[in-house]
mmCIF file with all atom_site columns, C-alpha atoms in Angstrom:
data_model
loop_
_atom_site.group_PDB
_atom_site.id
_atom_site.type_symbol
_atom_site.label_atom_id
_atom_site.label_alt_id
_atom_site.label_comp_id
_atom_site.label_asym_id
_atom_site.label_entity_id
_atom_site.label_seq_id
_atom_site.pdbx_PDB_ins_code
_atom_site.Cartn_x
_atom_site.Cartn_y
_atom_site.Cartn_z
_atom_site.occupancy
_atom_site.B_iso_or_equiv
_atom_site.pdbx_formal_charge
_atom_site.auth_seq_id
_atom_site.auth_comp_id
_atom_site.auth_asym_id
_atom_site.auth_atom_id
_atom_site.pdbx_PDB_model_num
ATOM 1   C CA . UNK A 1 1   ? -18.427 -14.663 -7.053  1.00 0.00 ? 370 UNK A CA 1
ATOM 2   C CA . UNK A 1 2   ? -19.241 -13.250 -3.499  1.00 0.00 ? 371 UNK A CA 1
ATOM 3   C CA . UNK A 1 3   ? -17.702 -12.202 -1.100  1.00 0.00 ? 372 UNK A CA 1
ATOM 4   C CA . UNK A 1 4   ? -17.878 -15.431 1.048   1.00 0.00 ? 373 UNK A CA 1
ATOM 5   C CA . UNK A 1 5   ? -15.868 -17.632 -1.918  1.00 0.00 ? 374 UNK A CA 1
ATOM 6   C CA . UNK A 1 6   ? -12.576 -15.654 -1.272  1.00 0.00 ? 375 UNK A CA 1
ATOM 7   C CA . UNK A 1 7   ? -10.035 -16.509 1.751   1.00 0.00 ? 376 UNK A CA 1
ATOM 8   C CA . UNK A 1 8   ? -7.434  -14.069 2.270   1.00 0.00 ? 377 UNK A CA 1
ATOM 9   C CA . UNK A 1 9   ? -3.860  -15.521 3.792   1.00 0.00 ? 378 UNK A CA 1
ATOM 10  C CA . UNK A 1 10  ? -0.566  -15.026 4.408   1.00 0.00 ? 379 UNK A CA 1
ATOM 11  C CA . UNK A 1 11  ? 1.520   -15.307 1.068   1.00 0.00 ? 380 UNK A CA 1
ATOM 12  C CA . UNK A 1 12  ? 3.386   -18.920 1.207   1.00 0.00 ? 381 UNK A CA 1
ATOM 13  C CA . UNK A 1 13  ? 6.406   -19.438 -1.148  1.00 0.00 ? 382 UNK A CA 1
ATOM 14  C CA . UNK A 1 14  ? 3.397   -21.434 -3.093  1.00 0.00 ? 383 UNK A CA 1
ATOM 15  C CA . UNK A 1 15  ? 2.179   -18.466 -3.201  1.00 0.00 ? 384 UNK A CA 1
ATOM 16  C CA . UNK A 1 16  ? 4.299   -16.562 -4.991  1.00 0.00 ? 385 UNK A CA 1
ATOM 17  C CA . UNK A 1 17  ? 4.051   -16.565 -8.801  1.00 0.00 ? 386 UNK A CA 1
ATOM 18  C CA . UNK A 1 18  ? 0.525   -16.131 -8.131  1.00 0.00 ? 387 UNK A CA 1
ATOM 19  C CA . UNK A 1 19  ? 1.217   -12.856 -6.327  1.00 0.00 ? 388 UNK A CA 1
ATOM 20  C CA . UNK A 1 20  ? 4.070   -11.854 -8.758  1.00 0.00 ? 389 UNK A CA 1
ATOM 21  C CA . UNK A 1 21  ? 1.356   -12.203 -11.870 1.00 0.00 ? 390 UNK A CA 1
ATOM 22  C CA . UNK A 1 22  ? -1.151  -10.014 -10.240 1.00 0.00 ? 391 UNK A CA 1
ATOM 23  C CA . UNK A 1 23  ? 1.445   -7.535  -9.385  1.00 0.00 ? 392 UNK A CA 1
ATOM 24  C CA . UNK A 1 24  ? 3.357   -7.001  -12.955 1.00 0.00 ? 393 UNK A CA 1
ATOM 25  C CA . UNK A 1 25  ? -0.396  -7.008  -14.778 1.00 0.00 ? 394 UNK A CA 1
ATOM 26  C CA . UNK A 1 26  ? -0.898  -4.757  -12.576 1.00 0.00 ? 395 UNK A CA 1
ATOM 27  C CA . UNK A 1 27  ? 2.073   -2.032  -13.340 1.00 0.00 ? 396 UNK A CA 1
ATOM 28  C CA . UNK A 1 28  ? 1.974   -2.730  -16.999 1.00 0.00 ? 397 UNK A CA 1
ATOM 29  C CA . UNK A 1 29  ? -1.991  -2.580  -17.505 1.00 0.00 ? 398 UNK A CA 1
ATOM 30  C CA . UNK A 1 30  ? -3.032  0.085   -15.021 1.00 0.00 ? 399 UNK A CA 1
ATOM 31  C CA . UNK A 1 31  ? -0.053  2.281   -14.173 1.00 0.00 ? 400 UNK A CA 1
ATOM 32  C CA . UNK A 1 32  ? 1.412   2.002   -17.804 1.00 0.00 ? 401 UNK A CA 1
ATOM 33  C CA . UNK A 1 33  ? 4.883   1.856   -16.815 1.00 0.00 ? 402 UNK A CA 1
ATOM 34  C CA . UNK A 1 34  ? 6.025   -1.356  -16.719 1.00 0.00 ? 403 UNK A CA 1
ATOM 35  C CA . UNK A 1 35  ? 8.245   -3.117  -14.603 1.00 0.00 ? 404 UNK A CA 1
ATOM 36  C CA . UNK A 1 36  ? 10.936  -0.269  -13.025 1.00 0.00 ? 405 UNK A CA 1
ATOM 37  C CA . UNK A 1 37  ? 13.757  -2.149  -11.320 1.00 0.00 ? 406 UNK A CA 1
ATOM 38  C CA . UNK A 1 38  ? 13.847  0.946   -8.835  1.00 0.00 ? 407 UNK A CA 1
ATOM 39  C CA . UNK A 1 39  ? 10.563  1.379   -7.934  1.00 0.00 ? 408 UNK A CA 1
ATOM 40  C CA . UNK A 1 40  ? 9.638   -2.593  -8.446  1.00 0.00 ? 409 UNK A CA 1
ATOM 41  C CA . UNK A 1 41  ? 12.223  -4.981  -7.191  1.00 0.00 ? 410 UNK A CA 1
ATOM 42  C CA . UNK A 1 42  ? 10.110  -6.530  -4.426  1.00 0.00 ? 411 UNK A CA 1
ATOM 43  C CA . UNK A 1 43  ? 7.483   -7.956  -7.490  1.00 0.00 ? 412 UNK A CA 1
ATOM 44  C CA . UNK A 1 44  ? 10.477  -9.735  -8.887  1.00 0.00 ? 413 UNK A CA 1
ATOM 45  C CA . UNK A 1 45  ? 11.923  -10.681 -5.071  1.00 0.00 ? 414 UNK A CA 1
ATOM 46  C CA . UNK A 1 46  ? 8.617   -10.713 -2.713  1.00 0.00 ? 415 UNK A CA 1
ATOM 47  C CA . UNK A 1 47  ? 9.856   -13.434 -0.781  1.00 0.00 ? 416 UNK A CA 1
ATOM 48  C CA . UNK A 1 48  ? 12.675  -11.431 0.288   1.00 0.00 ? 417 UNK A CA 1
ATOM 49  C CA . UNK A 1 49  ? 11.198  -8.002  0.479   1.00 0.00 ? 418 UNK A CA 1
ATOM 50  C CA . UNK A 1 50  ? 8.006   -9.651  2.874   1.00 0.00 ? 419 UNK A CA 1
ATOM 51  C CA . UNK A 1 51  ? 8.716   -13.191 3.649   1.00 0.00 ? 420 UNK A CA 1
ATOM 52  C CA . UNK A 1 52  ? 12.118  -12.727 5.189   1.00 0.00 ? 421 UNK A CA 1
ATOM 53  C CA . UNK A 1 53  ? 11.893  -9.891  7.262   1.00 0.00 ? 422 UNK A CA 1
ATOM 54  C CA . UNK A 1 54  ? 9.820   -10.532 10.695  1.00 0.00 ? 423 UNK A CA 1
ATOM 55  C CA . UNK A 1 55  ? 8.213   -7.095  10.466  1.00 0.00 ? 424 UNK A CA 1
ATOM 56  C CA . UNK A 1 56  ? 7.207   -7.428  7.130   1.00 0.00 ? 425 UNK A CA 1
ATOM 57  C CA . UNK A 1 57  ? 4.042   -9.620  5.440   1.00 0.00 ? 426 UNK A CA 1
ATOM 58  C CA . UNK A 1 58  ? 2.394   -9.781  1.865   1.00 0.00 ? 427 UNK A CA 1
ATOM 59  C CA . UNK A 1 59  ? -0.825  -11.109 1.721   1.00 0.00 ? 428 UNK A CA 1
ATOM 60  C CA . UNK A 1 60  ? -3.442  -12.754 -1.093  1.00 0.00 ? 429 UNK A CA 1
ATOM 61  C CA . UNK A 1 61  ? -6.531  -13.100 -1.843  1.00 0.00 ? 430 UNK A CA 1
ATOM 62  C CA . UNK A 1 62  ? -7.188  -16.337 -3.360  1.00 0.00 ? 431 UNK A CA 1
ATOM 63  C CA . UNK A 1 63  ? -11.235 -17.085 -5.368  1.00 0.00 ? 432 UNK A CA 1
ATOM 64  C CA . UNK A 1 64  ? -12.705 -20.299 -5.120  1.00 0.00 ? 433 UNK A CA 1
ATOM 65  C CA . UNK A 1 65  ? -10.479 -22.069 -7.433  1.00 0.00 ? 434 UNK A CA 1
ATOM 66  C CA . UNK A 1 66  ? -7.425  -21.552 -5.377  1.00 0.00 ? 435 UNK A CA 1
ATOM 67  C CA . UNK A 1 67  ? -6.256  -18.402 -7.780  1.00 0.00 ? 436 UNK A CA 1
ATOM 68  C CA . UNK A 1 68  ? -4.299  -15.618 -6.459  1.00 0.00 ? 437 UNK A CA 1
ATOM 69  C CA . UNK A 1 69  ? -6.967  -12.933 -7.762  1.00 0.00 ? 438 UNK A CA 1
ATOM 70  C CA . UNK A 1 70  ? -5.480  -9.607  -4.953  1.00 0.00 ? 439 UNK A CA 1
ATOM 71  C CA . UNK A 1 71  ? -2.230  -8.871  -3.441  1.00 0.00 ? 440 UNK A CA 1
ATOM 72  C CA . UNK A 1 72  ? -1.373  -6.376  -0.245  1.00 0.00 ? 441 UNK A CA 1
ATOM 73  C CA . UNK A 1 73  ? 2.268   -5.855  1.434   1.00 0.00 ? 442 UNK A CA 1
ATOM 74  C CA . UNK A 1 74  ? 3.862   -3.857  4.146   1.00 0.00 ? 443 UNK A CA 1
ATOM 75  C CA . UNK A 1 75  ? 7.129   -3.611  4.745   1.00 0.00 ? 444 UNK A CA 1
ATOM 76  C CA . UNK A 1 76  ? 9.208   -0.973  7.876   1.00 0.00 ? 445 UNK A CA 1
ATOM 77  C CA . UNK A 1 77  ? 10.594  1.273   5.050   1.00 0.00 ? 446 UNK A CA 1
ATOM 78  C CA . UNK A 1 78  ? 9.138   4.992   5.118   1.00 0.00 ? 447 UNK A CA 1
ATOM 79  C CA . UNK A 1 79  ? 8.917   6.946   2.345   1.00 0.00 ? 448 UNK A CA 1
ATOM 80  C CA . UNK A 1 80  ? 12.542  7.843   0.483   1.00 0.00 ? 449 UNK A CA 1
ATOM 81  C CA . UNK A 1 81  ? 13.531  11.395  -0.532  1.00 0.00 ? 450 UNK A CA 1
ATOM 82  C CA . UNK A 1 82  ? 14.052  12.008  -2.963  1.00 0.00 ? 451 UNK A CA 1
ATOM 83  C CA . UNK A 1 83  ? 12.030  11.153  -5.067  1.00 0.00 ? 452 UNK A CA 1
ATOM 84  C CA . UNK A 1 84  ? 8.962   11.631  -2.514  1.00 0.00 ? 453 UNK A CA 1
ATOM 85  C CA . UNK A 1 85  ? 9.114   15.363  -0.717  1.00 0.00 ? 454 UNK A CA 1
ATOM 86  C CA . UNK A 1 86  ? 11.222  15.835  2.108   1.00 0.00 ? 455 UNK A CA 1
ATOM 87  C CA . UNK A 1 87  ? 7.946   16.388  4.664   1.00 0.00 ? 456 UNK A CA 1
ATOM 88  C CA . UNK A 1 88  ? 6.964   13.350  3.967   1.00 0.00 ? 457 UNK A CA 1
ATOM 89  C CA . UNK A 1 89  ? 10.206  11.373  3.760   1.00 0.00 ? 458 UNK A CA 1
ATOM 90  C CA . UNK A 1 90  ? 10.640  13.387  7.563   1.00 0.00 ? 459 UNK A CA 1
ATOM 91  C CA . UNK A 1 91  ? 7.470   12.673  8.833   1.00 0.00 ? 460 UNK A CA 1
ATOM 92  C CA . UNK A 1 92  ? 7.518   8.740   7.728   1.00 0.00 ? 461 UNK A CA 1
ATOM 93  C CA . UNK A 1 93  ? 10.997  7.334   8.901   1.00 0.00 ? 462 UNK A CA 1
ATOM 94  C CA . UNK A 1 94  ? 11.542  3.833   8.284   1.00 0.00 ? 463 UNK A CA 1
ATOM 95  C CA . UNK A 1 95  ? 11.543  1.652   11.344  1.00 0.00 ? 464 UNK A CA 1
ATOM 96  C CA . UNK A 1 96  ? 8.790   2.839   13.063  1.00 0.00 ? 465 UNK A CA 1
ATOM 97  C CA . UNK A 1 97  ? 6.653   3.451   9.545   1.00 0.00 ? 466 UNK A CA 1
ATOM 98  C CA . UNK A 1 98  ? 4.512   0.716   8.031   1.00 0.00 ? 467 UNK A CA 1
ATOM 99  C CA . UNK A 1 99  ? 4.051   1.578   4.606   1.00 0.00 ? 468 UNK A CA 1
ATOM 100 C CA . UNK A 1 100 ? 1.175   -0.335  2.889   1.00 0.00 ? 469 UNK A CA 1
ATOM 101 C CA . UNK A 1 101 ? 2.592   -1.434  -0.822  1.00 0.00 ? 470 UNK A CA 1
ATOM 102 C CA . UNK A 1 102 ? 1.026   -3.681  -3.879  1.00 0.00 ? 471 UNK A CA 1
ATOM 103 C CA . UNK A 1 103 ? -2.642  -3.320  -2.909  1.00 0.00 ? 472 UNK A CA 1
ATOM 104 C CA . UNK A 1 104 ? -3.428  -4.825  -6.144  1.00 0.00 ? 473 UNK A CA 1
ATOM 105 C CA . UNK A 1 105 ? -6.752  -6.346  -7.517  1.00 0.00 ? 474 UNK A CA 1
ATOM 106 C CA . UNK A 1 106 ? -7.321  -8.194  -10.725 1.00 0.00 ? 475 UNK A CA 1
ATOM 107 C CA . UNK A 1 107 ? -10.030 -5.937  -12.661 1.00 0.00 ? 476 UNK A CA 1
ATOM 108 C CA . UNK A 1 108 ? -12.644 -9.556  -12.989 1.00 0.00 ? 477 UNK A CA 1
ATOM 109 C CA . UNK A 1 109 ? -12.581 -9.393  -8.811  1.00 0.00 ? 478 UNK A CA 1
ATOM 110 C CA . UNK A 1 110 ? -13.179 -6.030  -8.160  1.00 0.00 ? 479 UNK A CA 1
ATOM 111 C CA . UNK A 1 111 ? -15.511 -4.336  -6.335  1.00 0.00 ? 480 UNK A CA 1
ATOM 112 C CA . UNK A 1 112 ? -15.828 -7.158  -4.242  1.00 0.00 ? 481 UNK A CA 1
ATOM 113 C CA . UNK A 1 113 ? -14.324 -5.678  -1.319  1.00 0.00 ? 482 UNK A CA 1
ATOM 114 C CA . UNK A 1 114 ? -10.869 -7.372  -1.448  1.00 0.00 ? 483 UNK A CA 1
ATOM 115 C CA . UNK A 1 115 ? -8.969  -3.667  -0.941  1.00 0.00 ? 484 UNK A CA 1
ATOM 116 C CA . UNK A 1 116 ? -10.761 -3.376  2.223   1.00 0.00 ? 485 UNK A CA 1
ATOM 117 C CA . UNK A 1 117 ? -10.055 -6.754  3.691   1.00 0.00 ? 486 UNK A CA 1
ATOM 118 C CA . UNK A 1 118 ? -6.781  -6.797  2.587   1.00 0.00 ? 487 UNK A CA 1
ATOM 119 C CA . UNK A 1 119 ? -6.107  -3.367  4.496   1.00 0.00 ? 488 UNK A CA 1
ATOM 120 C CA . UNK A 1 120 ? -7.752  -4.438  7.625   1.00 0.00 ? 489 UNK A CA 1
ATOM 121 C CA . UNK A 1 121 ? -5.778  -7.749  7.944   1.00 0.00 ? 490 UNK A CA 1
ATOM 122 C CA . UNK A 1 122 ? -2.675  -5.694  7.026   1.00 0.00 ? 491 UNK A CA 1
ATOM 123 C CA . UNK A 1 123 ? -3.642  -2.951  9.629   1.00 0.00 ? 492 UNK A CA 1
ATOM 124 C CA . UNK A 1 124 ? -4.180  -5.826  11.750  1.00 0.00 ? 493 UNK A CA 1
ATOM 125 C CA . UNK A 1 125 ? -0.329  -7.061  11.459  1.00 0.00 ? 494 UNK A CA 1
ATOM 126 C CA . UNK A 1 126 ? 1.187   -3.416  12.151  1.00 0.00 ? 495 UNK A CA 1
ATOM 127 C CA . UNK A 1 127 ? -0.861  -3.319  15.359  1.00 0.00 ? 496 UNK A CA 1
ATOM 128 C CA . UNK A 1 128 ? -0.021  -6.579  16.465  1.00 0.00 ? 497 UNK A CA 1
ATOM 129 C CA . UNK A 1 129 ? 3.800   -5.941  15.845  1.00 0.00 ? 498 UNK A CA 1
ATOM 130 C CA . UNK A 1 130 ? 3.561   -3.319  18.252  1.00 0.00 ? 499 UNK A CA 1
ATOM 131 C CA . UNK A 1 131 ? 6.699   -1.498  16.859  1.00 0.00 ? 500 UNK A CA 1
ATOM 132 C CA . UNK A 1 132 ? 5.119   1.445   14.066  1.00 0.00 ? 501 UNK A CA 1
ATOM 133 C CA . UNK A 1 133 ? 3.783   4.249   15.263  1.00 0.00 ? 502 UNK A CA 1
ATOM 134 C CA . UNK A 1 134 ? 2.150   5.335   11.958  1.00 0.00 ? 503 UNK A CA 1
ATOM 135 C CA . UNK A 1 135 ? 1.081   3.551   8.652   1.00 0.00 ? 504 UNK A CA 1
ATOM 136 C CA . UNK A 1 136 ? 1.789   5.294   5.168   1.00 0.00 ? 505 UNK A CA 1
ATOM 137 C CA . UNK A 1 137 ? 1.054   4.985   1.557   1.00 0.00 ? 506 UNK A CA 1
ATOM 138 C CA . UNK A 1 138 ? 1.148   6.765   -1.827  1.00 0.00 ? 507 UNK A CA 1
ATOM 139 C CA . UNK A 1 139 ? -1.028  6.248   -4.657  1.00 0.00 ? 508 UNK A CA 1
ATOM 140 C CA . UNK A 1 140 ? -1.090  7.460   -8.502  1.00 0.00 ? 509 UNK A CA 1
ATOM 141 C CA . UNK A 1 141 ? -4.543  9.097   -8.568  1.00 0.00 ? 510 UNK A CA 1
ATOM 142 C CA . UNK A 1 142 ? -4.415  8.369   -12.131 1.00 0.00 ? 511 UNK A CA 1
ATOM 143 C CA . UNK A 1 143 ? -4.717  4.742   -11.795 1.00 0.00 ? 512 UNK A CA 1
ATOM 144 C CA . UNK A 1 144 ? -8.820  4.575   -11.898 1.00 0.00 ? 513 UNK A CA 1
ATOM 145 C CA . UNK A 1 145 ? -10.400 4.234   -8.680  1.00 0.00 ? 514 UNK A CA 1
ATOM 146 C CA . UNK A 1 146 ? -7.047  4.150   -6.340  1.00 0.00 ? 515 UNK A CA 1
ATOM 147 C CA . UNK A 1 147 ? -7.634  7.934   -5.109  1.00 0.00 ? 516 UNK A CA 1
ATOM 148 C CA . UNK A 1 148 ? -11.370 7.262   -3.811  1.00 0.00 ? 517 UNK A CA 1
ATOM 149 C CA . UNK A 1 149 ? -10.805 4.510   -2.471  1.00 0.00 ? 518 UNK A CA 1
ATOM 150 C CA . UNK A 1 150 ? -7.935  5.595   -0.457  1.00 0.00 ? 519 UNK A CA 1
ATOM 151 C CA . UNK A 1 151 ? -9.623  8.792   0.481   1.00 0.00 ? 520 UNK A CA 1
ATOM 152 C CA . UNK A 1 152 ? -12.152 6.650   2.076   1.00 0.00 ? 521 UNK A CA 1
ATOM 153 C CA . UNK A 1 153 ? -9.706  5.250   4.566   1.00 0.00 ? 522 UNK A CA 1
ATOM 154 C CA . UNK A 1 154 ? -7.305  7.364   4.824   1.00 0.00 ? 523 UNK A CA 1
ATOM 155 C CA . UNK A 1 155 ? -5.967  10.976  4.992   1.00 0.00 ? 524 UNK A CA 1
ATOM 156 C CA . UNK A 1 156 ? -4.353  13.130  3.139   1.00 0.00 ? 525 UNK A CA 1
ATOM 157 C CA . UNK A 1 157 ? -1.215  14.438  4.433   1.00 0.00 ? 526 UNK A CA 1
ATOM 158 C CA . UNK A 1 158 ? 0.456   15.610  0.699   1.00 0.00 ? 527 UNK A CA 1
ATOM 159 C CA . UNK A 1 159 ? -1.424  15.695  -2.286  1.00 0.00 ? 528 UNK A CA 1
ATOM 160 C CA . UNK A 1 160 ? 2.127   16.344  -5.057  1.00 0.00 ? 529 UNK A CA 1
ATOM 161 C CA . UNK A 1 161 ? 0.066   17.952  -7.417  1.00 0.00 ? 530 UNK A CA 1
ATOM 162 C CA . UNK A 1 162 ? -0.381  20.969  -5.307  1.00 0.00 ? 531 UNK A CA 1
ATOM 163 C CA . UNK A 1 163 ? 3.596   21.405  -5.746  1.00 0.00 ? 532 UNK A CA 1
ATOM 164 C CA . UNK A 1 164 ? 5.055   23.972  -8.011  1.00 0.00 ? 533 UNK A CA 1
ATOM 165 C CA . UNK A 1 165 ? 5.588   21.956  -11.204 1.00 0.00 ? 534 UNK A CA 1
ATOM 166 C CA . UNK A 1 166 ? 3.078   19.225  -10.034 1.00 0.00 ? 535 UNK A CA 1
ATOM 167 C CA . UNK A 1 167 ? 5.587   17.037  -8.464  1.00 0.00 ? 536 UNK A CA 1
ATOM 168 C CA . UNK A 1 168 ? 5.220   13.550  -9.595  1.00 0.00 ? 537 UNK A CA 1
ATOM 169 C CA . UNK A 1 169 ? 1.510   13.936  -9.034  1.00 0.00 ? 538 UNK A CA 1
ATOM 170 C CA . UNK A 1 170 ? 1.458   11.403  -6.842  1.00 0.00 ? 539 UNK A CA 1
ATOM 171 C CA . UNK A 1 171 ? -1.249  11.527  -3.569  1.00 0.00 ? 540 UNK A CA 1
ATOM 172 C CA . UNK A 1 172 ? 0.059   10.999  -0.102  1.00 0.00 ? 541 UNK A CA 1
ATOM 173 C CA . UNK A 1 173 ? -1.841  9.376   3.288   1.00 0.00 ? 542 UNK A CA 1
ATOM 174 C CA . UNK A 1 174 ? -1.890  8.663   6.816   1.00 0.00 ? 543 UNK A CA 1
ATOM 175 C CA . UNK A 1 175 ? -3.724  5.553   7.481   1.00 0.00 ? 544 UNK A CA 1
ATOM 176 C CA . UNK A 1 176 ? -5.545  5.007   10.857  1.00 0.00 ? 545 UNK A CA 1
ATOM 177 C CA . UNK A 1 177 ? -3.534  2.609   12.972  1.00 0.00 ? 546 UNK A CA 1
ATOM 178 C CA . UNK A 1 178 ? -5.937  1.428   15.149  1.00 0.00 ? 547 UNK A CA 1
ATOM 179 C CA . UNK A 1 179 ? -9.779  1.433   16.726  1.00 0.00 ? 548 UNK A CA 1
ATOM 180 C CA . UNK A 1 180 ? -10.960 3.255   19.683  1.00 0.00 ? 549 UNK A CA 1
ATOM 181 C CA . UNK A 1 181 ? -13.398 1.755   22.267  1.00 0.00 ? 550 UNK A CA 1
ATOM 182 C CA . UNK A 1 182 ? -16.027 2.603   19.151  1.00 0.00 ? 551 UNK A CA 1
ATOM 183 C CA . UNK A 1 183 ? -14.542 0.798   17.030  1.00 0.00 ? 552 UNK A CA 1
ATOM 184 C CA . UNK A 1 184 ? -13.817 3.904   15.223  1.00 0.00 ? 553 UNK A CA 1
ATOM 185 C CA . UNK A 1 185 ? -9.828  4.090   13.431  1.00 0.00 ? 554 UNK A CA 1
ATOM 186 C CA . UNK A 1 186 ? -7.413  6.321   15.694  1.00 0.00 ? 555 UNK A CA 1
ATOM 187 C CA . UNK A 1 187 ? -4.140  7.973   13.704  1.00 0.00 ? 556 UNK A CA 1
ATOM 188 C CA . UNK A 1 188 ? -1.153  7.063   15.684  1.00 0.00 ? 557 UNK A CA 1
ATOM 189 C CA . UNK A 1 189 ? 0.799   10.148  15.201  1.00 0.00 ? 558 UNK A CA 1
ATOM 190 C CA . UNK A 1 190 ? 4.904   9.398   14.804  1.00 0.00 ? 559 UNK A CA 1
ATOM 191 C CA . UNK A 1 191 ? 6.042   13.005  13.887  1.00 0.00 ? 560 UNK A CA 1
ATOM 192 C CA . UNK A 1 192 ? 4.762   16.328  13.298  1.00 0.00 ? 561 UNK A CA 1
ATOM 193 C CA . UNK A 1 193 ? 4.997   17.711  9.768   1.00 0.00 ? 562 UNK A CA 1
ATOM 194 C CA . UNK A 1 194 ? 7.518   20.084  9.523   1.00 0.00 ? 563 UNK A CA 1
ATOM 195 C CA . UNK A 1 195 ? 6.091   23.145  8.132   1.00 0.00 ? 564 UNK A CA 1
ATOM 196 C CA . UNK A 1 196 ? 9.982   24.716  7.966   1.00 0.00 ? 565 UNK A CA 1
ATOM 197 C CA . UNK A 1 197 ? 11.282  22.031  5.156   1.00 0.00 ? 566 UNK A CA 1
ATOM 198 C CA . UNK A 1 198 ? 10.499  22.621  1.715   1.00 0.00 ? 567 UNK A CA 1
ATOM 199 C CA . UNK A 1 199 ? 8.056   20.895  -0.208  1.00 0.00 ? 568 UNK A CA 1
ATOM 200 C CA . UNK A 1 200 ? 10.311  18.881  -3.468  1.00 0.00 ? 569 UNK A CA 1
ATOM 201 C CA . UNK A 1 201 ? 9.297   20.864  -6.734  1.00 0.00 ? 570 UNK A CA 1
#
């Protein structure tokens, strides 16, 4: 299928089992954990966690067959501590933090550049709201591919396993919020690090 034979839109309530499917294969086949209610309620509730709030969206990708094949979300909460590191949690408040969430891809549609599209249109929607001053995400660099790809469009601002005790190993980034004159992604920055708080262990 190319690239031309998918449309990307905002989620309807039509929308949603569609979205829900792609995002529990998605924690069960490539994160291995299975559905968490703490780290996963929005899967089971997405039209509550991105429908319902004005400042928050969840998009799909949908093939040629009308399919929901990718997912991507953002929603105003920043990272929580714990269990993220303190920095970060600093650094990211929620309100003026768009965190990027469920940037999910079935395995058959990969490769296809439905990651990147998705990110754009959701970079797109945190400019437009005018109200977030920086755009954040985490990602399991276990998960095959997700650290590359994320390395190629964003920065790095915590990488966990660095921490004494390897943290969770999870990666942290800053995502570009916007383009220059160029055309070129400009970071947005909300807060400086602080370099006095402990990292978690």
């Amino acid at each position: 299928m190319r690239r031309s034979d998918y449309s990307i839109r905002t989620a309807a309530p039509a929308d949603l089992d569609g979205a829900r499917a792609v995002m529990l294969d998605t924690v069960y086949r490539d994160f291995g954990t299975g559905y968490v209610p703490r780290w996963h309620g929005d899967i089971v509730d997405p039209a509550g966690a991105y429908l319902a709030p004005e400042r928050h969206t969840l998009l799909v990708a949908v093939d040629g067959d009308g399919q929901v094949v990718a997912t991507g979300a953002l929603d105003s909460r920043g990272p929580a501590h714990p269990p993220n590191p303190a920095r970060v949690a600093e650094r990211y408040p929620s309100g003026v933090t768009a965190q990027l969430r469920r940037v999910y891809v079935r395995p058959e549609h990969r490769r296809r550049g439905l990651a990147r599209r998705l990110v754009d249109e959701l970079l797109a929607f945190a400019v437009a709201d005018g109200g977030y001053r920086a755009v954040y995400l985490h990602t399991d660099p276990a998960v095959t591919g997700a650290e590359p790809f994320w390395r190629s469009l964003a920065k790095v601002v915590h990488d966990e396993r660095e921490d004494a005790g390897g943290g969770q190993g999870i990666v942290h980034f800053d995502v570009p919020l916007g383009l220059d004159g160029s055309g070129n992604r400009f970071h947005v920055i909300c807060c400086p690090l602080p370099s006095a708080l402990p990292s978690r262990t």
